[in-house]
C-alpha cells in the first residue's frame, strides 16, 4: 500500500514552533536591552526605599521628630532654589541607577549560614519541650524543618537573635508556670545570656514571641516632673507598657520618657509602698526621690533606721517635720504621726456629719518615709522597748482616708522582721537590684515578664502597683548631695529641688546633739 503523506501543518509544525520561540526570545532580549536603564532605576528606587524604611525603624522615637524636620527643611530648600526640583529628580535618578546596578549589594533574602545554624540549634533544643511520641505529624522533631516553627526572626549587629516568633503544638501545657519557665530558661540560655528577654505567650494562637529589650536609660537625673497632685513618679519603664510619657531634660536635650506613676490619696487603691533590695541597689535613692516630690504639696517625716545620714540633706527644710535616726526620736515621731492620723479622721468625720467640707489641715498630705525600720526594731527588742513598727498600724490602716502615706524600704535579709501590718497594707511594691525570680515573685506577688540579669545598675528593678502587671523600673538618679563622690551635675539637680531651710544651722546642731 502507498503511504499516505501527513498533513503539511503536522510536518512543518515543529519548525514553526521553534522559530516562534526564537523570535520571542529575541524580542525579550531586545526589550530587556532597551528597558535596562528603566529596570535598573526601578530596582535602585526599591533598594533606596528599603534602606530608608530600615533607617526610620532604627531611629529612636524621640529623634524621629527632628529627622522629619530635617527632611522637610531639605524639601523646602529644594523647592525655593531655581531649578531645584529638576536637579533633585536628576540626583535621585542617578542615586537609583547607582544603587540598582548589577554589582550593588542585593537585599538579603534569608538568614546567612551562621544565623541558620543558630536557628537550627535553637530548634533542636526545643524538640524535647514541644514534641510528643503520639503526634503523627510532629512540628518539632530531630532533623525537622525549623522554618515552619520559626516564621519570623531577626538578628542584631552581633549576629545574635533579637526577635523570634515561635509556633508550638496545641497540646503543650502553656497554662502551667513550670512548663513556661522551662522553655523560657532554655531560650535565655541558647539565645544568649547577659540580655533581658520578654516572653509573650499567646495561648489562643499557640505562639510565643521572644524579644530582646533594650536597657533602660540610666542618665535621667532628678528634676521637676509634670504630674498632678497625688501622683508620684517612681521611675521609668518601657514605652510599650504604659500609655503616658513625660517631657524630661537631659542637659540641653529634651525627650519624652514613659514613667511609672504611683497615685496616692483618698482614691488610691495602693496607698502605701514597700521597696526591697540589696545594699547599694537604690532603695535609699528611691526614698529620696519620693521625698523631693512629696515636699511640693505635703509634709514629710523621715526615719533613717540605718543611721547612715543619707537623708541629712533634708534636715531643717521647709515641709520636713523630722529626720530621725535614733530609737527615741523615731518612737516620738511615729507616735505623733499615729495621733495625727486619728485627729484627721475625727475632724473629717465631724465635718461630714455637719455637711461641711473637711478642714484644710486634714487635706495636706503627710508622708512617713522609713528606711530600714527593722534595725530600730532590733534595738527596741534588745532594750525591751516598743517596736516602732507597731506605731504604723493606724497610719497603714486608715492613712488613705486621712491623706497619710507610708513608704518603707528594707533589705531582703530582713523581710521576715517586718511587721504584719506593713506586709499586709503595702500593696505597691518595688524590687531593686539583682534578685532571683523566686525573690521577685515573693515580693511582687507575680513573676516578672522578663528574665532578670545578674548585673544591673543602681536603681534598676521592677515595680507592681496592686494587681497591675509587673513593670521594669529605673529610678531617676537622686544621690546624696553631701556625698563627695556624687557627680556635680547630679548634685546640682538635687540641690535645686530641695526646699529652702527654715531651721537655723545652730538650732539644727543643737537638735542633733540632743538626739544623740
mmCIF file with all atom_site columns, C-alpha atoms in Angstrom, residues 151-330:
data_model
loop_
_atom_site.group_PDB
_atom_site.id
_atom_site.type_symbol
_atom_site.label_atom_id
_atom_site.label_alt_id
_atom_site.label_comp_id
_atom_site.label_asym_id
_atom_site.label_entity_id
_atom_site.label_seq_id
_atom_site.pdbx_PDB_ins_code
_atom_site.Cartn_x
_atom_site.Cartn_y
_atom_site.Cartn_z
_atom_site.occupancy
_atom_site.B_iso_or_equiv
_atom_site.pdbx_formal_charge
_atom_site.auth_seq_id
_atom_site.auth_comp_id
_atom_site.auth_asym_id
_atom_site.auth_atom_id
_atom_site.pdbx_PDB_model_num
ATOM 1   C CA . UNK A 1 151 ? 8.167  32.014 60.799  1.00 0.00 ? 151 UNK A CA 1
ATOM 2   C CA . UNK A 1 152 ? 9.583  35.358 61.992  1.00 0.00 ? 152 UNK A CA 1
ATOM 3   C CA . UNK A 1 153 ? 13.057 36.119 63.262  1.00 0.00 ? 153 UNK A CA 1
ATOM 4   C CA . UNK A 1 154 ? 15.539 38.981 63.457  1.00 0.00 ? 154 UNK A CA 1
ATOM 5   C CA . UNK A 1 155 ? 19.209 39.338 64.405  1.00 0.00 ? 155 UNK A CA 1
ATOM 6   C CA . UNK A 1 156 ? 21.188 42.196 65.915  1.00 0.00 ? 156 UNK A CA 1
ATOM 7   C CA . UNK A 1 157 ? 24.528 43.576 64.758  1.00 0.00 ? 157 UNK A CA 1
ATOM 8   C CA . UNK A 1 158 ? 26.464 40.886 66.633  1.00 0.00 ? 158 UNK A CA 1
ATOM 9   C CA . UNK A 1 159 ? 24.602 38.044 64.907  1.00 0.00 ? 159 UNK A CA 1
ATOM 10  C CA . UNK A 1 160 ? 22.550 37.042 67.935  1.00 0.00 ? 160 UNK A CA 1
ATOM 11  C CA . UNK A 1 161 ? 18.784 36.625 67.894  1.00 0.00 ? 161 UNK A CA 1
ATOM 12  C CA . UNK A 1 162 ? 16.947 39.833 68.785  1.00 0.00 ? 162 UNK A CA 1
ATOM 13  C CA . UNK A 1 163 ? 13.371 38.813 67.960  1.00 0.00 ? 163 UNK A CA 1
ATOM 14  C CA . UNK A 1 164 ? 11.728 35.464 67.368  1.00 0.00 ? 164 UNK A CA 1
ATOM 15  C CA . UNK A 1 165 ? 8.192  34.167 66.839  1.00 0.00 ? 165 UNK A CA 1
ATOM 16  C CA . UNK A 1 166 ? 7.774  30.514 67.821  1.00 0.00 ? 166 UNK A CA 1
ATOM 17  C CA . UNK A 1 167 ? 4.892  28.224 66.873  1.00 0.00 ? 167 UNK A CA 1
ATOM 18  C CA . UNK A 1 168 ? 4.308  25.341 69.258  1.00 0.00 ? 168 UNK A CA 1
ATOM 19  C CA . UNK A 1 169 ? 1.823  22.432 69.211  1.00 0.00 ? 169 UNK A CA 1
ATOM 20  C CA . UNK A 1 170 ? -1.592 22.831 70.807  1.00 0.00 ? 170 UNK A CA 1
ATOM 21  C CA . UNK A 1 171 ? -1.005 20.022 73.291  1.00 0.00 ? 171 UNK A CA 1
ATOM 22  C CA . UNK A 1 172 ? 1.842  21.893 75.005  1.00 0.00 ? 172 UNK A CA 1
ATOM 23  C CA . UNK A 1 173 ? 0.848  22.832 78.577  1.00 0.00 ? 173 UNK A CA 1
ATOM 24  C CA . UNK A 1 174 ? 1.296  26.580 78.130  1.00 0.00 ? 174 UNK A CA 1
ATOM 25  C CA . UNK A 1 175 ? -1.002 27.275 81.071  1.00 0.00 ? 175 UNK A CA 1
ATOM 26  C CA . UNK A 1 176 ? 1.371  25.704 83.583  1.00 0.00 ? 176 UNK A CA 1
ATOM 27  C CA . UNK A 1 177 ? 4.046  28.039 85.026  1.00 0.00 ? 177 UNK A CA 1
ATOM 28  C CA . UNK A 1 178 ? 6.553  25.182 85.285  1.00 0.00 ? 178 UNK A CA 1
ATOM 29  C CA . UNK A 1 179 ? 6.289  24.368 81.575  1.00 0.00 ? 179 UNK A CA 1
ATOM 30  C CA . UNK A 1 180 ? 6.638  28.010 80.618  1.00 0.00 ? 180 UNK A CA 1
ATOM 31  C CA . UNK A 1 181 ? 9.617  28.515 82.916  1.00 0.00 ? 181 UNK A CA 1
ATOM 32  C CA . UNK A 1 182 ? 11.399 25.534 81.370  1.00 0.00 ? 182 UNK A CA 1
ATOM 33  C CA . UNK A 1 183 ? 11.035 26.930 77.846  1.00 0.00 ? 183 UNK A CA 1
ATOM 34  C CA . UNK A 1 184 ? 11.980 30.469 78.897  1.00 0.00 ? 184 UNK A CA 1
ATOM 35  C CA . UNK A 1 185 ? 15.089 29.249 80.720  1.00 0.00 ? 185 UNK A CA 1
ATOM 36  C CA . UNK A 1 186 ? 16.167 27.255 77.661  1.00 0.00 ? 186 UNK A CA 1
ATOM 37  C CA . UNK A 1 187 ? 15.607 30.203 75.298  1.00 0.00 ? 187 UNK A CA 1
ATOM 38  C CA . UNK A 1 188 ? 17.508 32.508 77.631  1.00 0.00 ? 188 UNK A CA 1
ATOM 39  C CA . UNK A 1 189 ? 20.470 30.157 77.637  1.00 0.00 ? 189 UNK A CA 1
ATOM 40  C CA . UNK A 1 190 ? 20.509 29.371 73.911  1.00 0.00 ? 190 UNK A CA 1
ATOM 41  C CA . UNK A 1 191 ? 19.716 32.850 72.555  1.00 0.00 ? 191 UNK A CA 1
ATOM 42  C CA . UNK A 1 192 ? 22.466 34.469 74.620  1.00 0.00 ? 192 UNK A CA 1
ATOM 43  C CA . UNK A 1 193 ? 22.877 35.297 78.303  1.00 0.00 ? 193 UNK A CA 1
ATOM 44  C CA . UNK A 1 194 ? 23.529 38.763 79.661  1.00 0.00 ? 194 UNK A CA 1
ATOM 45  C CA . UNK A 1 195 ? 20.487 40.255 77.919  1.00 0.00 ? 195 UNK A CA 1
ATOM 46  C CA . UNK A 1 196 ? 16.936 40.847 79.101  1.00 0.00 ? 196 UNK A CA 1
ATOM 47  C CA . UNK A 1 197 ? 14.194 38.999 77.219  1.00 0.00 ? 197 UNK A CA 1
ATOM 48  C CA . UNK A 1 198 ? 10.445 39.480 77.195  1.00 0.00 ? 198 UNK A CA 1
ATOM 49  C CA . UNK A 1 199 ? 8.250  36.426 76.607  1.00 0.00 ? 199 UNK A CA 1
ATOM 50  C CA . UNK A 1 200 ? 4.685  36.997 75.369  1.00 0.00 ? 200 UNK A CA 1
ATOM 51  C CA . UNK A 1 201 ? 2.606  33.804 75.325  1.00 0.00 ? 201 UNK A CA 1
ATOM 52  C CA . UNK A 1 202 ? -0.456 33.671 73.038  1.00 0.00 ? 202 UNK A CA 1
ATOM 53  C CA . UNK A 1 203 ? -2.353 30.666 74.319  1.00 0.00 ? 203 UNK A CA 1
ATOM 54  C CA . UNK A 1 204 ? -5.121 31.008 71.738  1.00 0.00 ? 204 UNK A CA 1
ATOM 55  C CA . UNK A 1 205 ? -2.775 31.140 68.768  1.00 0.00 ? 205 UNK A CA 1
ATOM 56  C CA . UNK A 1 206 ? -0.173 28.716 70.211  1.00 0.00 ? 206 UNK A CA 1
ATOM 57  C CA . UNK A 1 207 ? 2.636  31.183 69.614  1.00 0.00 ? 207 UNK A CA 1
ATOM 58  C CA . UNK A 1 208 ? 5.440  32.567 71.762  1.00 0.00 ? 208 UNK A CA 1
ATOM 59  C CA . UNK A 1 209 ? 7.010  35.924 70.950  1.00 0.00 ? 209 UNK A CA 1
ATOM 60  C CA . UNK A 1 210 ? 10.567 36.429 72.206  1.00 0.00 ? 210 UNK A CA 1
ATOM 61  C CA . UNK A 1 211 ? 12.116 39.895 72.050  1.00 0.00 ? 211 UNK A CA 1
ATOM 62  C CA . UNK A 1 212 ? 15.308 41.399 73.459  1.00 0.00 ? 212 UNK A CA 1
ATOM 63  C CA . UNK A 1 213 ? 14.619 44.531 75.484  1.00 0.00 ? 213 UNK A CA 1
ATOM 64  C CA . UNK A 1 214 ? 16.977 47.488 75.257  1.00 0.00 ? 214 UNK A CA 1
ATOM 65  C CA . UNK A 1 215 ? 18.453 48.694 78.551  1.00 0.00 ? 215 UNK A CA 1
ATOM 66  C CA . UNK A 1 216 ? 16.512 51.417 80.331  1.00 0.00 ? 216 UNK A CA 1
ATOM 67  C CA . UNK A 1 217 ? 18.037 54.888 80.376  1.00 0.00 ? 217 UNK A CA 1
ATOM 68  C CA . UNK A 1 218 ? 20.252 55.467 83.412  1.00 0.00 ? 218 UNK A CA 1
ATOM 69  C CA . UNK A 1 219 ? 21.088 59.118 82.688  1.00 0.00 ? 219 UNK A CA 1
ATOM 70  C CA . UNK A 1 220 ? 17.768 60.535 83.956  1.00 0.00 ? 220 UNK A CA 1
ATOM 71  C CA . UNK A 1 221 ? 18.563 62.952 86.767  1.00 0.00 ? 221 UNK A CA 1
ATOM 72  C CA . UNK A 1 222 ? 16.210 64.216 89.467  1.00 0.00 ? 222 UNK A CA 1
ATOM 73  C CA . UNK A 1 223 ? 14.032 67.078 88.214  1.00 0.00 ? 223 UNK A CA 1
ATOM 74  C CA . UNK A 1 224 ? 10.532 68.509 88.409  1.00 0.00 ? 224 UNK A CA 1
ATOM 75  C CA . UNK A 1 225 ? 8.169  66.053 86.795  1.00 0.00 ? 225 UNK A CA 1
ATOM 76  C CA . UNK A 1 226 ? 4.965  67.198 85.104  1.00 0.00 ? 226 UNK A CA 1
ATOM 77  C CA . UNK A 1 227 ? 2.475  65.431 87.378  1.00 0.00 ? 227 UNK A CA 1
ATOM 78  C CA . UNK A 1 228 ? -0.776 66.249 89.147  1.00 0.00 ? 228 UNK A CA 1
ATOM 79  C CA . UNK A 1 229 ? -1.135 66.407 92.946  1.00 0.00 ? 229 UNK A CA 1
ATOM 80  C CA . UNK A 1 230 ? -1.281 62.887 94.327  1.00 0.00 ? 230 UNK A CA 1
ATOM 81  C CA . UNK A 1 231 ? 0.952  61.456 91.569  1.00 0.00 ? 231 UNK A CA 1
ATOM 82  C CA . UNK A 1 232 ? 4.487  60.287 92.289  1.00 0.00 ? 232 UNK A CA 1
ATOM 83  C CA . UNK A 1 233 ? 6.965  59.153 89.654  1.00 0.00 ? 233 UNK A CA 1
ATOM 84  C CA . UNK A 1 234 ? 8.728  56.019 90.895  1.00 0.00 ? 234 UNK A CA 1
ATOM 85  C CA . UNK A 1 235 ? 10.876 55.719 87.788  1.00 0.00 ? 235 UNK A CA 1
ATOM 86  C CA . UNK A 1 236 ? 10.724 54.971 84.097  1.00 0.00 ? 236 UNK A CA 1
ATOM 87  C CA . UNK A 1 237 ? 9.896  51.891 82.065  1.00 0.00 ? 237 UNK A CA 1
ATOM 88  C CA . UNK A 1 238 ? 9.325  50.593 78.515  1.00 0.00 ? 238 UNK A CA 1
ATOM 89  C CA . UNK A 1 239 ? 7.229  52.648 76.117  1.00 0.00 ? 239 UNK A CA 1
ATOM 90  C CA . UNK A 1 240 ? 5.063  49.683 75.169  1.00 0.00 ? 240 UNK A CA 1
ATOM 91  C CA . UNK A 1 241 ? 3.938  49.048 78.761  1.00 0.00 ? 241 UNK A CA 1
ATOM 92  C CA . UNK A 1 242 ? 2.396  52.435 79.663  1.00 0.00 ? 242 UNK A CA 1
ATOM 93  C CA . UNK A 1 243 ? 0.213  54.900 77.758  1.00 0.00 ? 243 UNK A CA 1
ATOM 94  C CA . UNK A 1 244 ? 1.837  58.067 79.018  1.00 0.00 ? 244 UNK A CA 1
ATOM 95  C CA . UNK A 1 245 ? 5.084  59.964 78.607  1.00 0.00 ? 245 UNK A CA 1
ATOM 96  C CA . UNK A 1 246 ? 6.719  62.817 80.487  1.00 0.00 ? 246 UNK A CA 1
ATOM 97  C CA . UNK A 1 247 ? 8.925  65.526 78.971  1.00 0.00 ? 247 UNK A CA 1
ATOM 98  C CA . UNK A 1 248 ? 12.340 65.313 80.611  1.00 0.00 ? 248 UNK A CA 1
ATOM 99  C CA . UNK A 1 249 ? 15.548 67.290 80.333  1.00 0.00 ? 249 UNK A CA 1
ATOM 100 C CA . UNK A 1 250 ? 18.873 65.643 79.513  1.00 0.00 ? 250 UNK A CA 1
ATOM 101 C CA . UNK A 1 251 ? 21.184 68.613 79.730  1.00 0.00 ? 251 UNK A CA 1
ATOM 102 C CA . UNK A 1 252 ? 20.185 70.785 76.794  1.00 0.00 ? 252 UNK A CA 1
ATOM 103 C CA . UNK A 1 253 ? 18.223 67.956 75.183  1.00 0.00 ? 253 UNK A CA 1
ATOM 104 C CA . UNK A 1 254 ? 14.576 67.175 75.903  1.00 0.00 ? 254 UNK A CA 1
ATOM 105 C CA . UNK A 1 255 ? 12.747 63.976 75.125  1.00 0.00 ? 255 UNK A CA 1
ATOM 106 C CA . UNK A 1 256 ? 9.623  62.104 76.231  1.00 0.00 ? 256 UNK A CA 1
ATOM 107 C CA . UNK A 1 257 ? 10.086 59.086 78.511  1.00 0.00 ? 257 UNK A CA 1
ATOM 108 C CA . UNK A 1 258 ? 7.375  56.652 79.739  1.00 0.00 ? 258 UNK A CA 1
ATOM 109 C CA . UNK A 1 259 ? 7.038  56.844 83.552  1.00 0.00 ? 259 UNK A CA 1
ATOM 110 C CA . UNK A 1 260 ? 5.781  54.532 86.301  1.00 0.00 ? 260 UNK A CA 1
ATOM 111 C CA . UNK A 1 261 ? 3.303  56.770 88.150  1.00 0.00 ? 261 UNK A CA 1
ATOM 112 C CA . UNK A 1 262 ? 2.083  55.840 91.634  1.00 0.00 ? 262 UNK A CA 1
ATOM 113 C CA . UNK A 1 263 ? -1.150 57.528 92.718  1.00 0.00 ? 263 UNK A CA 1
ATOM 114 C CA . UNK A 1 264 ? -1.839 58.175 96.398  1.00 0.00 ? 264 UNK A CA 1
ATOM 115 C CA . UNK A 1 265 ? -4.617 59.869 98.317  1.00 0.00 ? 265 UNK A CA 1
ATOM 116 C CA . UNK A 1 266 ? -8.244 59.149 99.140  1.00 0.00 ? 266 UNK A CA 1
ATOM 117 C CA . UNK A 1 267 ? -8.982 57.492 95.764  1.00 0.00 ? 267 UNK A CA 1
ATOM 118 C CA . UNK A 1 268 ? -5.869 55.347 95.616  1.00 0.00 ? 268 UNK A CA 1
ATOM 119 C CA . UNK A 1 269 ? -6.145 51.566 95.746  1.00 0.00 ? 269 UNK A CA 1
ATOM 120 C CA . UNK A 1 270 ? -2.445 51.238 96.674  1.00 0.00 ? 270 UNK A CA 1
ATOM 121 C CA . UNK A 1 271 ? -1.926 53.998 99.274  1.00 0.00 ? 271 UNK A CA 1
ATOM 122 C CA . UNK A 1 272 ? 1.341  52.612 100.761 1.00 0.00 ? 272 UNK A CA 1
ATOM 123 C CA . UNK A 1 273 ? 4.561  51.285 99.245  1.00 0.00 ? 273 UNK A CA 1
ATOM 124 C CA . UNK A 1 274 ? 7.252  48.752 100.128 1.00 0.00 ? 274 UNK A CA 1
ATOM 125 C CA . UNK A 1 275 ? 10.669 48.873 98.418  1.00 0.00 ? 275 UNK A CA 1
ATOM 126 C CA . UNK A 1 276 ? 13.063 45.933 98.791  1.00 0.00 ? 276 UNK A CA 1
ATOM 127 C CA . UNK A 1 277 ? 16.628 45.488 97.615  1.00 0.00 ? 277 UNK A CA 1
ATOM 128 C CA . UNK A 1 278 ? 20.168 44.576 98.493  1.00 0.00 ? 278 UNK A CA 1
ATOM 129 C CA . UNK A 1 279 ? 22.654 47.149 99.862  1.00 0.00 ? 279 UNK A CA 1
ATOM 130 C CA . UNK A 1 280 ? 23.553 49.598 97.115  1.00 0.00 ? 280 UNK A CA 1
ATOM 131 C CA . UNK A 1 281 ? 20.558 48.683 94.963  1.00 0.00 ? 281 UNK A CA 1
ATOM 132 C CA . UNK A 1 282 ? 18.992 52.155 95.152  1.00 0.00 ? 282 UNK A CA 1
ATOM 133 C CA . UNK A 1 283 ? 16.180 51.894 97.723  1.00 0.00 ? 283 UNK A CA 1
ATOM 134 C CA . UNK A 1 284 ? 17.510 54.934 99.612  1.00 0.00 ? 284 UNK A CA 1
ATOM 135 C CA . UNK A 1 285 ? 17.718 56.817 96.324  1.00 0.00 ? 285 UNK A CA 1
ATOM 136 C CA . UNK A 1 286 ? 14.072 55.933 95.688  1.00 0.00 ? 286 UNK A CA 1
ATOM 137 C CA . UNK A 1 287 ? 13.069 57.287 99.115  1.00 0.00 ? 287 UNK A CA 1
ATOM 138 C CA . UNK A 1 288 ? 14.989 60.489 98.456  1.00 0.00 ? 288 UNK A CA 1
ATOM 139 C CA . UNK A 1 289 ? 13.279 60.890 95.073  1.00 0.00 ? 289 UNK A CA 1
ATOM 140 C CA . UNK A 1 290 ? 9.849  60.326 96.632  1.00 0.00 ? 290 UNK A CA 1
ATOM 141 C CA . UNK A 1 291 ? 10.618 62.831 99.403  1.00 0.00 ? 291 UNK A CA 1
ATOM 142 C CA . UNK A 1 292 ? 11.582 65.575 96.935  1.00 0.00 ? 292 UNK A CA 1
ATOM 143 C CA . UNK A 1 293 ? 8.330  65.044 95.025  1.00 0.00 ? 293 UNK A CA 1
ATOM 144 C CA . UNK A 1 294 ? 6.189  64.826 98.177  1.00 0.00 ? 294 UNK A CA 1
ATOM 145 C CA . UNK A 1 295 ? 7.537  68.136 99.511  1.00 0.00 ? 295 UNK A CA 1
ATOM 146 C CA . UNK A 1 296 ? 5.901  70.007 96.631  1.00 0.00 ? 296 UNK A CA 1
ATOM 147 C CA . UNK A 1 297 ? 2.429  69.533 98.133  1.00 0.00 ? 297 UNK A CA 1
ATOM 148 C CA . UNK A 1 298 ? 2.848  67.953 101.597 1.00 0.00 ? 298 UNK A CA 1
ATOM 149 C CA . UNK A 1 299 ? 4.867  67.328 104.750 1.00 0.00 ? 299 UNK A CA 1
ATOM 150 C CA . UNK A 1 300 ? 7.414  64.579 105.316 1.00 0.00 ? 300 UNK A CA 1
ATOM 151 C CA . UNK A 1 301 ? 8.633  62.611 108.353 1.00 0.00 ? 301 UNK A CA 1
ATOM 152 C CA . UNK A 1 302 ? 11.772 60.557 107.722 1.00 0.00 ? 302 UNK A CA 1
ATOM 153 C CA . UNK A 1 303 ? 13.034 57.711 109.910 1.00 0.00 ? 303 UNK A CA 1
ATOM 154 C CA . UNK A 1 304 ? 16.549 56.586 108.996 1.00 0.00 ? 304 UNK A CA 1
ATOM 155 C CA . UNK A 1 305 ? 16.851 53.255 110.762 1.00 0.00 ? 305 UNK A CA 1
ATOM 156 C CA . UNK A 1 306 ? 20.335 52.540 109.420 1.00 0.00 ? 306 UNK A CA 1
ATOM 157 C CA . UNK A 1 307 ? 21.636 55.871 110.721 1.00 0.00 ? 307 UNK A CA 1
ATOM 158 C CA . UNK A 1 308 ? 23.751 56.341 107.615 1.00 0.00 ? 308 UNK A CA 1
ATOM 159 C CA . UNK A 1 309 ? 22.960 60.030 107.263 1.00 0.00 ? 309 UNK A CA 1
ATOM 160 C CA . UNK A 1 310 ? 21.821 59.635 103.654 1.00 0.00 ? 310 UNK A CA 1
ATOM 161 C CA . UNK A 1 311 ? 18.799 61.843 104.380 1.00 0.00 ? 311 UNK A CA 1
ATOM 162 C CA . UNK A 1 312 ? 20.680 64.605 106.214 1.00 0.00 ? 312 UNK A CA 1
ATOM 163 C CA . UNK A 1 313 ? 20.273 66.935 103.236 1.00 0.00 ? 313 UNK A CA 1
ATOM 164 C CA . UNK A 1 314 ? 16.557 67.179 104.104 1.00 0.00 ? 314 UNK A CA 1
ATOM 165 C CA . UNK A 1 315 ? 17.072 68.206 107.739 1.00 0.00 ? 315 UNK A CA 1
ATOM 166 C CA . UNK A 1 316 ? 15.606 71.603 108.556 1.00 0.00 ? 316 UNK A CA 1
ATOM 167 C CA . UNK A 1 317 ? 13.974 72.029 105.159 1.00 0.00 ? 317 UNK A CA 1
ATOM 168 C CA . UNK A 1 318 ? 10.544 73.546 104.667 1.00 0.00 ? 318 UNK A CA 1
ATOM 169 C CA . UNK A 1 319 ? 7.951  70.778 104.947 1.00 0.00 ? 319 UNK A CA 1
ATOM 170 C CA . UNK A 1 320 ? 10.311 68.271 106.591 1.00 0.00 ? 320 UNK A CA 1
ATOM 171 C CA . UNK A 1 321 ? 8.843  67.763 110.050 1.00 0.00 ? 321 UNK A CA 1
ATOM 172 C CA . UNK A 1 322 ? 11.588 65.445 111.315 1.00 0.00 ? 322 UNK A CA 1
ATOM 173 C CA . UNK A 1 323 ? 14.576 63.394 110.205 1.00 0.00 ? 323 UNK A CA 1
ATOM 174 C CA . UNK A 1 324 ? 15.170 60.810 112.947 1.00 0.00 ? 324 UNK A CA 1
ATOM 175 C CA . UNK A 1 325 ? 17.890 58.189 113.152 1.00 0.00 ? 325 UNK A CA 1
ATOM 176 C CA . UNK A 1 326 ? 17.723 57.323 116.866 1.00 0.00 ? 326 UNK A CA 1
ATOM 177 C CA . UNK A 1 327 ? 15.260 54.985 118.564 1.00 0.00 ? 327 UNK A CA 1
ATOM 178 C CA . UNK A 1 328 ? 13.755 57.574 120.918 1.00 0.00 ? 328 UNK A CA 1
ATOM 179 C CA . UNK A 1 329 ? 13.305 60.167 118.167 1.00 0.00 ? 329 UNK A CA 1
ATOM 180 C CA . UNK A 1 330 ? 11.754 57.608 115.819 1.00 0.00 ? 330 UNK A CA 1
#
